[in-house]
Amino acid sequence: MRYLFIFCCSFFLSLSAVADYQLTPKKIAENTWLVEGSTDNFSLHNGGNIVNAAFIVTDHGVVVVDTGPSFAYGKVLRAAIASVTDKPVIQVLLTHHHPDHVLGNQAFDDVPIAALAGTKKLLQEQGNYMAENMYRVVGDAMRGTEVLLPTQLVEEGLMEIGGHPLRLLSLTGHTGADLAILDERTGVLFAGDLVFYQRALATPNTPGLAAWLADIDTLEKLPWKLIVPGHGPLATDHQPFVQMRDYLNWLDSALREAAQAGQDMNQVLRMPIPERFAGVSLTRYELIRTVSHLYPRYEQQQWQRLDQ
Ligand SMILES: [Zn+2]
């Protein structure tokens, strides 16, 4: 009896850790579903669910875009998919290697998990460190989560799956290897973290803000009807691109001007954030991180110029 009690307790405890995610797919276009995360930071409370995952129910089966922050999330995502279709999951596409987008991979270990070659390399190099960090921040929801590398590599081009021509774009602005996906049947653009909307962008792996701005131009010119950002709400207008461009340009010039003025890091991370970004969540938090990621480069450019 006692063992049965212990079994039941541990069963329900593990179930509650999994069930806490409460993922509800929202239909956003023909055959297309969004599982929207919060625009907050990682926390014990949200189990790392700060990310947008999505899936397309094609004639041949389901294509999943990003697997979320943990094994448990991946399992709940898979159950959520099964709640809207009987079709099997046949393909996973990863937009980039960051932990909130790929640590649900284990729940999809029976299907091809595709990513850009650069994404696989970055996950190989940084995955364990990122997962450890997630355990520290998110805690119990991470239980059992391990890095599972992509099993299939994709390149820029067209991937036709079950009546959905998916145009794959190989870009670099957010991490050096960023996959964006335009479904040419529905016009849905899965932008990954190249587009943050109403949530401050994160810069730990960016090759530079100029590269990111160029990617924003590339994406905006595509024939999209609906934008699914990596973080933040859906949009049918240009506003996410307008906001990204405004924010990236502000960051770039603010960091350059601070370097020109000879400010040190401690001064820069306290700099004023323009009032027009008040509705964007986590601006101060991400600015502090960005200064540590990027400010040394701006200082270096400045020093070189003085040396000339
Ligand atoms: Zn990211």
PDB file of C-alpha atoms and ligand atoms in Angstrom:
ATOM      1  CA  MET A   1       0.000   0.000   0.000  1.00  0.00           C
ATOM      2  CA  ARG A   2       2.778   2.340   1.012  1.00  0.00           C
ATOM      3  CA  TYR A   3       4.596   1.644  -2.241  1.00  0.00           C
ATOM      4  CA  LEU A   4       1.433   2.283  -4.201  1.00  0.00           C
ATOM      5  CA  PHE A   5       1.092   5.612  -2.382  1.00  0.00           C
ATOM      6  CA  ILE A   6       4.691   6.556  -3.174  1.00  0.00           C
ATOM      7  CA  PHE A   7       4.196   5.474  -6.773  1.00  0.00           C
ATOM      8  CA  CYS A   8       1.049   7.575  -7.110  1.00  0.00           C
ATOM      9  CA  CYS A   9       2.711  10.612  -5.543  1.00  0.00           C
ATOM     10  CA  SER A  10       5.713  10.440  -7.843  1.00  0.00           C
ATOM     11  CA  PHE A  11       3.459   9.773 -10.821  1.00  0.00           C
ATOM     12  CA  PHE A  12       1.318  12.800 -10.134  1.00  0.00           C
ATOM     13  CA  LEU A  13       4.340  14.932  -9.291  1.00  0.00           C
ATOM     14  CA  SER A  14       5.957  14.116 -12.605  1.00  0.00           C
ATOM     15  CA  LEU A  15       2.629  14.623 -14.353  1.00  0.00           C
ATOM     16  CA  SER A  16       2.167  18.027 -12.731  1.00  0.00           C
ATOM     17  CA  ALA A  17       5.640  19.143 -13.820  1.00  0.00           C
ATOM     18  CA  VAL A  18       4.724  18.197 -17.367  1.00  0.00           C
ATOM     19  CA  ALA A  19       1.140  19.446 -17.311  1.00  0.00           C
ATOM     20  CA  ASP A  20       2.161  22.862 -15.983  1.00  0.00           C
ATOM     21  CA  TYR A  21       2.976  24.016 -19.489  1.00  0.00           C
ATOM     22  CA  GLN A  22      -0.677  24.034 -20.584  1.00  0.00           C
ATOM     23  CA  LEU A  23       0.030  24.590 -24.252  1.00  0.00           C
ATOM     24  CA  THR A  24      -2.996  25.559 -26.299  1.00  0.00           C
ATOM     25  CA  PRO A  25      -2.485  25.600 -30.059  1.00  0.00           C
ATOM     26  CA  LYS A  26      -4.165  28.516 -31.792  1.00  0.00           C
ATOM     27  CA  LYS A  27      -5.105  28.199 -35.450  1.00  0.00           C
ATOM     28  CA  ILE A  28      -3.545  31.141 -37.283  1.00  0.00           C
ATOM     29  CA  ALA A  29      -3.901  30.152 -40.960  1.00  0.00           C
ATOM     30  CA  GLU A  30      -4.967  27.217 -43.104  1.00  0.00           C
ATOM     31  CA  ASN A  31      -3.454  24.041 -41.530  1.00  0.00           C
ATOM     32  CA  THR A  32      -1.238  26.228 -39.362  1.00  0.00           C
ATOM     33  CA  TRP A  33      -1.110  26.455 -35.574  1.00  0.00           C
ATOM     34  CA  LEU A  34       0.787  28.629 -33.138  1.00  0.00           C
ATOM     35  CA  VAL A  35       1.741  27.720 -29.574  1.00  0.00           C
ATOM     36  CA  GLU A  36       2.522  31.117 -28.106  1.00  0.00           C
ATOM     37  CA  GLY A  37       4.868  31.604 -25.161  1.00  0.00           C
ATOM     38  CA  SER A  38       5.117  34.483 -22.727  1.00  0.00           C
ATOM     39  CA  THR A  39       7.253  37.583 -23.373  1.00  0.00           C
ATOM     40  CA  ASP A  40       8.679  37.353 -19.854  1.00  0.00           C
ATOM     41  CA  ASN A  41      12.093  36.078 -18.953  1.00  0.00           C
ATOM     42  CA  PHE A  42      12.844  32.436 -18.081  1.00  0.00           C
ATOM     43  CA  SER A  43      11.519  31.581 -14.625  1.00  0.00           C
ATOM     44  CA  LEU A  44      10.598  28.703 -12.333  1.00  0.00           C
ATOM     45  CA  HIS A  45       7.015  29.776 -12.881  1.00  0.00           C
ATOM     46  CA  ASN A  46       6.933  29.532 -16.695  1.00  0.00           C
ATOM     47  CA  GLY A  47       9.272  26.556 -17.055  1.00  0.00           C
ATOM     48  CA  GLY A  48      11.111  28.414 -19.811  1.00  0.00           C
ATOM     49  CA  ASN A  49       8.015  28.747 -21.961  1.00  0.00           C
ATOM     50  CA  ILE A  50       8.892  32.150 -23.370  1.00  0.00           C
ATOM     51  CA  VAL A  51       9.000  31.018 -26.964  1.00  0.00           C
ATOM     52  CA  ASN A  52       6.695  30.645 -29.944  1.00  0.00           C
ATOM     53  CA  ALA A  53       6.504  27.136 -31.379  1.00  0.00           C
ATOM     54  CA  ALA A  54       4.321  26.310 -34.371  1.00  0.00           C
ATOM     55  CA  PHE A  55       3.202  23.451 -36.550  1.00  0.00           C
ATOM     56  CA  ILE A  56       1.737  22.858 -39.991  1.00  0.00           C
ATOM     57  CA  VAL A  57      -0.637  19.962 -40.623  1.00  0.00           C
ATOM     58  CA  THR A  58       0.284  19.037 -44.202  1.00  0.00           C
ATOM     59  CA  ASP A  59      -1.297  16.310 -46.355  1.00  0.00           C
ATOM     60  CA  HIS A  60       1.575  13.972 -45.451  1.00  0.00           C
ATOM     61  CA  GLY A  61       1.879  14.765 -41.759  1.00  0.00           C
ATOM     62  CA  VAL A  62       2.825  17.445 -39.301  1.00  0.00           C
ATOM     63  CA  VAL A  63       5.821  19.777 -39.624  1.00  0.00           C
ATOM     64  CA  VAL A  64       6.930  21.271 -36.298  1.00  0.00           C
ATOM     65  CA  VAL A  65       8.830  24.564 -36.099  1.00  0.00           C
ATOM     66  CA  ASP A  66      10.965  24.579 -32.921  1.00  0.00           C
ATOM     67  CA  THR A  67      10.538  22.184 -29.999  1.00  0.00           C
ATOM     68  CA  GLY A  68      10.646  24.478 -26.959  1.00  0.00           C
ATOM     69  CA  PRO A  69      12.770  24.787 -23.812  1.00  0.00           C
ATOM     70  CA  SER A  70      12.636  21.298 -22.263  1.00  0.00           C
ATOM     71  CA  PHE A  71      11.881  17.611 -22.795  1.00  0.00           C
ATOM     72  CA  ALA A  72       8.664  18.087 -20.805  1.00  0.00           C
ATOM     73  CA  TYR A  73       7.623  20.979 -23.046  1.00  0.00           C
ATOM     74  CA  GLY A  74       8.324  18.843 -26.120  1.00  0.00           C
ATOM     75  CA  LYS A  75       6.082  16.086 -24.761  1.00  0.00           C
ATOM     76  CA  VAL A  76       3.252  18.507 -23.996  1.00  0.00           C
ATOM     77  CA  LEU A  77       3.694  20.093 -27.436  1.00  0.00           C
ATOM     78  CA  ARG A  78       3.384  16.685 -29.029  1.00  0.00           C
ATOM     79  CA  ALA A  79       0.209  15.993 -27.040  1.00  0.00           C
ATOM     80  CA  ALA A  80      -1.148  19.400 -28.044  1.00  0.00           C
ATOM     81  CA  ILE A  81      -0.520  18.548 -31.701  1.00  0.00           C
ATOM     82  CA  ALA A  82      -2.335  15.238 -31.238  1.00  0.00           C
ATOM     83  CA  SER A  83      -5.303  17.153 -29.807  1.00  0.00           C
ATOM     84  CA  VAL A  84      -5.915  18.872 -33.150  1.00  0.00           C
ATOM     85  CA  THR A  85      -4.892  16.207 -35.688  1.00  0.00           C
ATOM     86  CA  ASP A  86      -4.541  12.430 -36.031  1.00  0.00           C
ATOM     87  CA  LYS A  87      -1.721  12.872 -38.528  1.00  0.00           C
ATOM     88  CA  PRO A  88       1.762  11.854 -37.383  1.00  0.00           C
ATOM     89  CA  VAL A  89       4.573  14.310 -36.872  1.00  0.00           C
ATOM     90  CA  ILE A  90       6.947  13.759 -39.817  1.00  0.00           C
ATOM     91  CA  GLN A  91       9.411  16.639 -39.671  1.00  0.00           C
ATOM     92  CA  VAL A  92      10.939  19.087 -37.221  1.00  0.00           C
ATOM     93  CA  LEU A  93      12.598  22.310 -38.366  1.00  0.00           C
ATOM     94  CA  LEU A  94      14.759  24.223 -35.901  1.00  0.00           C
ATOM     95  CA  THR A  95      15.121  27.950 -36.463  1.00  0.00           C
ATOM     96  CA  HIS A  96      18.362  28.242 -34.439  1.00  0.00           C
ATOM     97  CA  HIS A  97      20.317  26.649 -31.604  1.00  0.00           C
ATOM     98  CA  HIS A  98      19.140  28.649 -28.584  1.00  0.00           C
ATOM     99  CA  PRO A  99      17.898  26.516 -25.683  1.00  0.00           C
ATOM    100  CA  ASP A 100      14.301  27.754 -25.612  1.00  0.00           C
ATOM    101  CA  HIS A 101      13.894  26.594 -29.238  1.00  0.00           C
ATOM    102  CA  VAL A 102      15.613  23.193 -29.266  1.00  0.00           C
ATOM    103  CA  LEU A 103      15.599  21.503 -25.856  1.00  0.00           C
ATOM    104  CA  GLY A 104      12.272  19.809 -26.592  1.00  0.00           C
ATOM    105  CA  ASN A 105      13.985  17.769 -29.329  1.00  0.00           C
ATOM    106  CA  GLN A 106      13.978  14.547 -27.278  1.00  0.00           C
ATOM    107  CA  ALA A 107      10.187  14.359 -27.612  1.00  0.00           C
ATOM    108  CA  PHE A 108      10.657  14.165 -31.398  1.00  0.00           C
ATOM    109  CA  ASP A 109      13.511  11.662 -31.549  1.00  0.00           C
ATOM    110  CA  ASP A 110      11.540   9.411 -33.925  1.00  0.00           C
ATOM    111  CA  VAL A 111      11.351  11.988 -36.739  1.00  0.00           C
ATOM    112  CA  PRO A 112      13.973  13.895 -38.752  1.00  0.00           C
ATOM    113  CA  ILE A 113      15.076  17.012 -36.866  1.00  0.00           C
ATOM    114  CA  ALA A 114      16.418  19.445 -39.441  1.00  0.00           C
ATOM    115  CA  ALA A 115      18.560  22.532 -39.004  1.00  0.00           C
ATOM    116  CA  LEU A 116      21.192  24.560 -40.794  1.00  0.00           C
ATOM    117  CA  ALA A 117      24.725  23.117 -40.555  1.00  0.00           C
ATOM    118  CA  GLY A 118      25.774  26.155 -38.537  1.00  0.00           C
ATOM    119  CA  THR A 119      22.985  25.535 -36.057  1.00  0.00           C
ATOM    120  CA  LYS A 120      24.114  21.945 -35.484  1.00  0.00           C
ATOM    121  CA  LYS A 121      27.683  23.125 -34.963  1.00  0.00           C
ATOM    122  CA  LEU A 122      26.660  25.834 -32.488  1.00  0.00           C
ATOM    123  CA  LEU A 123      24.442  23.415 -30.577  1.00  0.00           C
ATOM    124  CA  GLN A 124      27.295  20.923 -30.442  1.00  0.00           C
ATOM    125  CA  GLU A 125      29.599  23.601 -29.028  1.00  0.00           C
ATOM    126  CA  GLN A 126      27.211  25.434 -26.696  1.00  0.00           C
ATOM    127  CA  GLY A 127      24.288  23.066 -26.041  1.00  0.00           C
ATOM    128  CA  ASN A 128      25.407  21.491 -22.776  1.00  0.00           C
ATOM    129  CA  TYR A 129      26.398  24.793 -21.268  1.00  0.00           C
ATOM    130  CA  MET A 130      23.070  26.347 -22.299  1.00  0.00           C
ATOM    131  CA  ALA A 131      21.099  23.385 -20.925  1.00  0.00           C
ATOM    132  CA  GLU A 132      22.940  23.597 -17.578  1.00  0.00           C
ATOM    133  CA  ASN A 133      22.089  27.250 -17.407  1.00  0.00           C
ATOM    134  CA  MET A 134      18.431  26.449 -18.073  1.00  0.00           C
ATOM    135  CA  TYR A 135      18.449  23.932 -15.208  1.00  0.00           C
ATOM    136  CA  ARG A 136      19.679  26.704 -12.917  1.00  0.00           C
ATOM    137  CA  VAL A 137      17.046  29.207 -14.010  1.00  0.00           C
ATOM    138  CA  VAL A 138      14.005  27.042 -14.725  1.00  0.00           C
ATOM    139  CA  GLY A 139      14.576  24.180 -12.297  1.00  0.00           C
ATOM    140  CA  ASP A 140      12.299  21.183 -12.124  1.00  0.00           C
ATOM    141  CA  ALA A 141      10.615  21.649 -15.514  1.00  0.00           C
ATOM    142  CA  MET A 142      13.966  20.748 -17.080  1.00  0.00           C
ATOM    143  CA  ARG A 143      14.052  17.279 -15.513  1.00  0.00           C
ATOM    144  CA  GLY A 144      15.313  14.657 -17.962  1.00  0.00           C
ATOM    145  CA  THR A 145      16.234  17.247 -20.584  1.00  0.00           C
ATOM    146  CA  GLU A 146      19.361  16.616 -22.614  1.00  0.00           C
ATOM    147  CA  VAL A 147      20.696  18.148 -25.790  1.00  0.00           C
ATOM    148  CA  LEU A 148      19.651  16.173 -28.855  1.00  0.00           C
ATOM    149  CA  LEU A 149      21.452  17.338 -31.975  1.00  0.00           C
ATOM    150  CA  PRO A 150      19.698  17.803 -35.322  1.00  0.00           C
ATOM    151  CA  THR A 151      19.634  14.613 -37.392  1.00  0.00           C
ATOM    152  CA  GLN A 152      19.195  16.282 -40.779  1.00  0.00           C
ATOM    153  CA  LEU A 153      20.842  19.298 -42.376  1.00  0.00           C
ATOM    154  CA  VAL A 154      18.987  21.748 -44.603  1.00  0.00           C
ATOM    155  CA  GLU A 155      20.148  24.586 -46.803  1.00  0.00           C
ATOM    156  CA  GLU A 156      18.507  27.594 -48.338  1.00  0.00           C
ATOM    157  CA  GLY A 157      15.918  26.456 -50.890  1.00  0.00           C
ATOM    158  CA  LEU A 158      12.468  24.986 -51.286  1.00  0.00           C
ATOM    159  CA  MET A 159      11.257  22.083 -49.136  1.00  0.00           C
ATOM    160  CA  GLU A 160       7.915  20.804 -50.373  1.00  0.00           C
ATOM    161  CA  ILE A 161       5.972  18.826 -47.787  1.00  0.00           C
ATOM    162  CA  GLY A 162       2.417  17.565 -48.270  1.00  0.00           C
ATOM    163  CA  GLY A 163       1.155  20.475 -50.364  1.00  0.00           C
ATOM    164  CA  HIS A 164       3.075  23.155 -48.470  1.00  0.00           C
ATOM    165  CA  PRO A 165       6.042  24.635 -50.373  1.00  0.00           C
ATOM    166  CA  LEU A 166       8.313  25.823 -47.568  1.00  0.00           C
ATOM    167  CA  ARG A 167      10.876  28.363 -48.638  1.00  0.00           C
ATOM    168  CA  LEU A 168      13.895  28.029 -46.355  1.00  0.00           C
ATOM    169  CA  LEU A 169      16.158  31.041 -45.868  1.00  0.00           C
ATOM    170  CA  SER A 170      19.631  30.741 -44.417  1.00  0.00           C
ATOM    171  CA  LEU A 171      20.377  33.969 -42.548  1.00  0.00           C
ATOM    172  CA  THR A 172      22.809  35.026 -39.810  1.00  0.00           C
ATOM    173  CA  GLY A 173      21.736  38.115 -37.846  1.00  0.00           C
ATOM    174  CA  HIS A 174      20.644  36.585 -34.528  1.00  0.00           C
ATOM    175  CA  THR A 175      23.099  33.708 -34.043  1.00  0.00           C
ATOM    176  CA  GLY A 176      25.212  33.304 -37.202  1.00  0.00           C
ATOM    177  CA  ALA A 177      22.920  30.470 -38.361  1.00  0.00           C
ATOM    178  CA  ASP A 178      19.265  31.428 -38.495  1.00  0.00           C
ATOM    179  CA  LEU A 179      16.638  29.583 -40.475  1.00  0.00           C
ATOM    180  CA  ALA A 180      13.534  31.502 -41.527  1.00  0.00           C
ATOM    181  CA  ILE A 181      10.669  29.628 -43.166  1.00  0.00           C
ATOM    182  CA  LEU A 182       8.070  31.076 -45.507  1.00  0.00           C
ATOM    183  CA  ASP A 183       5.112  28.798 -46.219  1.00  0.00           C
ATOM    184  CA  GLU A 184       4.281  29.837 -49.781  1.00  0.00           C
ATOM    185  CA  ARG A 185       0.832  28.276 -49.563  1.00  0.00           C
ATOM    186  CA  THR A 186      -0.370  30.300 -46.585  1.00  0.00           C
ATOM    187  CA  GLY A 187       2.017  33.248 -46.587  1.00  0.00           C
ATOM    188  CA  VAL A 188       3.003  32.530 -42.979  1.00  0.00           C
ATOM    189  CA  LEU A 189       6.564  33.612 -42.236  1.00  0.00           C
ATOM    190  CA  PHE A 190       8.182  31.761 -39.339  1.00  0.00           C
ATOM    191  CA  ALA A 191      10.901  34.286 -38.585  1.00  0.00           C
ATOM    192  CA  GLY A 192      12.502  32.605 -35.576  1.00  0.00           C
ATOM    193  CA  ASP A 193      14.465  35.000 -33.400  1.00  0.00           C
ATOM    194  CA  LEU A 194      15.400  37.209 -36.319  1.00  0.00           C
ATOM    195  CA  VAL A 195      12.181  38.924 -35.283  1.00  0.00           C
ATOM    196  CA  PHE A 196      11.404  39.741 -31.661  1.00  0.00           C
ATOM    197  CA  TYR A 197       8.187  41.718 -31.288  1.00  0.00           C
ATOM    198  CA  GLN A 198       7.168  43.656 -28.153  1.00  0.00           C
ATOM    199  CA  ARG A 199      10.036  41.846 -26.424  1.00  0.00           C
ATOM    200  CA  ALA A 200      13.633  43.045 -26.404  1.00  0.00           C
ATOM    201  CA  LEU A 201      15.982  41.165 -28.690  1.00  0.00           C
ATOM    202  CA  ALA A 202      18.794  38.964 -27.344  1.00  0.00           C
ATOM    203  CA  THR A 203      22.327  39.250 -28.694  1.00  0.00           C
ATOM    204  CA  PRO A 204      24.601  36.521 -27.253  1.00  0.00           C
ATOM    205  CA  ASN A 205      25.646  35.128 -30.636  1.00  0.00           C
ATOM    206  CA  THR A 206      24.939  37.891 -33.145  1.00  0.00           C
ATOM    207  CA  PRO A 207      27.674  38.475 -35.725  1.00  0.00           C
ATOM    208  CA  GLY A 208      26.738  42.166 -35.492  1.00  0.00           C
ATOM    209  CA  LEU A 209      23.747  44.444 -35.659  1.00  0.00           C
ATOM    210  CA  ALA A 210      24.426  45.411 -39.299  1.00  0.00           C
ATOM    211  CA  ALA A 211      24.029  41.763 -40.381  1.00  0.00           C
ATOM    212  CA  TRP A 212      20.790  41.572 -38.409  1.00  0.00           C
ATOM    213  CA  LEU A 213      19.461  44.751 -40.053  1.00  0.00           C
ATOM    214  CA  ALA A 214      20.250  43.272 -43.481  1.00  0.00           C
ATOM    215  CA  ASP A 215      18.245  40.145 -42.587  1.00  0.00           C
ATOM    216  CA  ILE A 216      15.299  42.288 -41.536  1.00  0.00           C
ATOM    217  CA  ASP A 217      15.348  43.853 -45.020  1.00  0.00           C
ATOM    218  CA  THR A 218      15.473  40.392 -46.636  1.00  0.00           C
ATOM    219  CA  LEU A 219      12.549  39.082 -44.594  1.00  0.00           C
ATOM    220  CA  GLU A 220      10.407  42.153 -45.044  1.00  0.00           C
ATOM    221  CA  LYS A 221      10.652  41.870 -48.837  1.00  0.00           C
ATOM    222  CA  LEU A 222       9.261  38.309 -48.877  1.00  0.00           C
ATOM    223  CA  PRO A 223       5.626  37.813 -49.941  1.00  0.00           C
ATOM    224  CA  TRP A 224       4.392  37.108 -46.391  1.00  0.00           C
ATOM    225  CA  LYS A 225       0.881  37.628 -45.062  1.00  0.00           C
ATOM    226  CA  LEU A 226       1.438  36.760 -41.434  1.00  0.00           C
ATOM    227  CA  ILE A 227       4.583  37.000 -39.295  1.00  0.00           C
ATOM    228  CA  VAL A 228       5.292  34.543 -36.496  1.00  0.00           C
ATOM    229  CA  PRO A 229       8.102  36.118 -34.441  1.00  0.00           C
ATOM    230  CA  GLY A 230      10.333  33.921 -32.279  1.00  0.00           C
ATOM    231  CA  HIS A 231       9.050  35.855 -29.285  1.00  0.00           C
ATOM    232  CA  GLY A 232       5.985  38.075 -29.065  1.00  0.00           C
ATOM    233  CA  PRO A 233       2.608  38.348 -30.747  1.00  0.00           C
ATOM    234  CA  LEU A 234       1.667  37.550 -34.331  1.00  0.00           C
ATOM    235  CA  ALA A 235       1.363  40.340 -36.838  1.00  0.00           C
ATOM    236  CA  THR A 236      -0.223  40.898 -40.218  1.00  0.00           C
ATOM    237  CA  ASP A 237       1.367  44.305 -40.747  1.00  0.00           C
ATOM    238  CA  HIS A 238       4.938  45.606 -41.006  1.00  0.00           C
ATOM    239  CA  GLN A 239       5.092  46.673 -37.374  1.00  0.00           C
ATOM    240  CA  PRO A 240       7.487  43.913 -36.193  1.00  0.00           C
ATOM    241  CA  PHE A 241       9.964  44.924 -38.907  1.00  0.00           C
ATOM    242  CA  VAL A 242       9.520  48.623 -38.122  1.00  0.00           C
ATOM    243  CA  GLN A 243      10.144  47.951 -34.432  1.00  0.00           C
ATOM    244  CA  MET A 244      13.151  45.667 -35.055  1.00  0.00           C
ATOM    245  CA  ARG A 245      14.790  48.184 -37.380  1.00  0.00           C
ATOM    246  CA  ASP A 246      14.137  51.061 -34.983  1.00  0.00           C
ATOM    247  CA  TYR A 247      15.483  49.100 -32.011  1.00  0.00           C
ATOM    248  CA  LEU A 248      18.567  47.750 -33.815  1.00  0.00           C
ATOM    249  CA  ASN A 249      19.436  51.195 -35.191  1.00  0.00           C
ATOM    250  CA  TRP A 250      19.005  52.765 -31.765  1.00  0.00           C
ATOM    251  CA  LEU A 251      21.197  50.110 -30.115  1.00  0.00           C
ATOM    252  CA  ASP A 252      23.862  50.424 -32.790  1.00  0.00           C
ATOM    253  CA  SER A 253      24.116  54.204 -32.637  1.00  0.00           C
ATOM    254  CA  ALA A 254      23.814  54.353 -28.835  1.00  0.00           C
ATOM    255  CA  LEU A 255      26.687  51.877 -28.403  1.00  0.00           C
ATOM    256  CA  ARG A 256      28.819  53.673 -31.005  1.00  0.00           C
ATOM    257  CA  GLU A 257      28.215  57.091 -29.453  1.00  0.00           C
ATOM    258  CA  ALA A 258      28.984  55.756 -25.972  1.00  0.00           C
ATOM    259  CA  ALA A 259      32.267  54.302 -27.253  1.00  0.00           C
ATOM    260  CA  GLN A 260      33.101  57.603 -28.956  1.00  0.00           C
ATOM    261  CA  ALA A 261      32.428  59.423 -25.692  1.00  0.00           C
ATOM    262  CA  GLY A 262      34.782  57.022 -23.902  1.00  0.00           C
ATOM    263  CA  GLN A 263      32.114  55.677 -21.540  1.00  0.00           C
ATOM    264  CA  ASP A 264      32.852  52.497 -19.632  1.00  0.00           C
ATOM    265  CA  MET A 265      30.535  49.503 -19.525  1.00  0.00           C
ATOM    266  CA  ASN A 266      28.982  50.451 -16.193  1.00  0.00           C
ATOM    267  CA  GLN A 267      27.882  53.779 -17.603  1.00  0.00           C
ATOM    268  CA  VAL A 268      26.577  52.267 -20.817  1.00  0.00           C
ATOM    269  CA  LEU A 269      24.332  49.701 -19.197  1.00  0.00           C
ATOM    270  CA  ARG A 270      22.598  52.501 -17.290  1.00  0.00           C
ATOM    271  CA  MET A 271      21.958  54.627 -20.377  1.00  0.00           C
ATOM    272  CA  PRO A 272      18.410  55.874 -20.937  1.00  0.00           C
ATOM    273  CA  ILE A 273      16.135  53.715 -23.066  1.00  0.00           C
ATOM    274  CA  PRO A 274      13.904  55.785 -25.364  1.00  0.00           C
ATOM    275  CA  GLU A 275      10.333  56.209 -24.214  1.00  0.00           C
ATOM    276  CA  ARG A 276       9.013  54.762 -27.479  1.00  0.00           C
ATOM    277  CA  PHE A 277      10.251  51.314 -26.392  1.00  0.00           C
ATOM    278  CA  ALA A 278       8.285  51.409 -23.129  1.00  0.00           C
ATOM    279  CA  GLY A 279       5.870  48.770 -24.441  1.00  0.00           C
ATOM    280  CA  VAL A 280       8.714  46.375 -25.277  1.00  0.00           C
ATOM    281  CA  SER A 281       9.339  43.914 -22.446  1.00  0.00           C
ATOM    282  CA  LEU A 282      12.761  43.254 -20.880  1.00  0.00           C
ATOM    283  CA  THR A 283      14.567  46.197 -22.521  1.00  0.00           C
ATOM    284  CA  ARG A 284      16.823  46.954 -19.534  1.00  0.00           C
ATOM    285  CA  TYR A 285      17.581  43.289 -18.895  1.00  0.00           C
ATOM    286  CA  GLU A 286      18.551  42.666 -22.510  1.00  0.00           C
ATOM    287  CA  LEU A 287      20.452  45.950 -22.801  1.00  0.00           C
ATOM    288  CA  ILE A 288      22.655  44.906 -19.883  1.00  0.00           C
ATOM    289  CA  ARG A 289      23.339  41.593 -21.608  1.00  0.00           C
ATOM    290  CA  THR A 290      23.922  43.279 -24.962  1.00  0.00           C
ATOM    291  CA  VAL A 291      26.470  45.661 -23.486  1.00  0.00           C
ATOM    292  CA  SER A 292      28.470  42.693 -22.205  1.00  0.00           C
ATOM    293  CA  HIS A 293      28.156  40.901 -25.552  1.00  0.00           C
ATOM    294  CA  LEU A 294      28.809  43.776 -27.937  1.00  0.00           C
ATOM    295  CA  TYR A 295      30.268  46.844 -26.260  1.00  0.00           C
ATOM    296  CA  PRO A 296      33.888  45.627 -26.385  1.00  0.00           C
ATOM    297  CA  ARG A 297      33.567  45.439 -30.186  1.00  0.00           C
ATOM    298  CA  TYR A 298      32.348  49.035 -30.366  1.00  0.00           C
ATOM    299  CA  GLU A 299      35.188  50.162 -28.105  1.00  0.00           C
ATOM    300  CA  GLN A 300      37.681  48.314 -30.259  1.00  0.00           C
ATOM    301  CA  GLN A 301      36.396  49.985 -33.430  1.00  0.00           C
ATOM    302  CA  GLN A 302      36.749  53.312 -31.701  1.00  0.00           C
ATOM    303  CA  TRP A 303      40.310  52.621 -30.603  1.00  0.00           C
ATOM    304  CA  GLN A 304      41.272  51.576 -34.106  1.00  0.00           C
ATOM    305  CA  ARG A 305      39.907  54.805 -35.461  1.00  0.00           C
ATOM    306  CA  LEU A 306      41.900  56.828 -32.951  1.00  0.00           C
ATOM    307  CA  ASP A 307      45.026  54.885 -33.880  1.00  0.00           C
ATOM    308  CA  GLN A 308      44.783  55.795 -37.553  1.00  0.00           C
TER     309      GLN A 308
HETATM  310 ZN    ZN B   1      17.297  32.927 -29.846  1.00  0.00          ZN
END
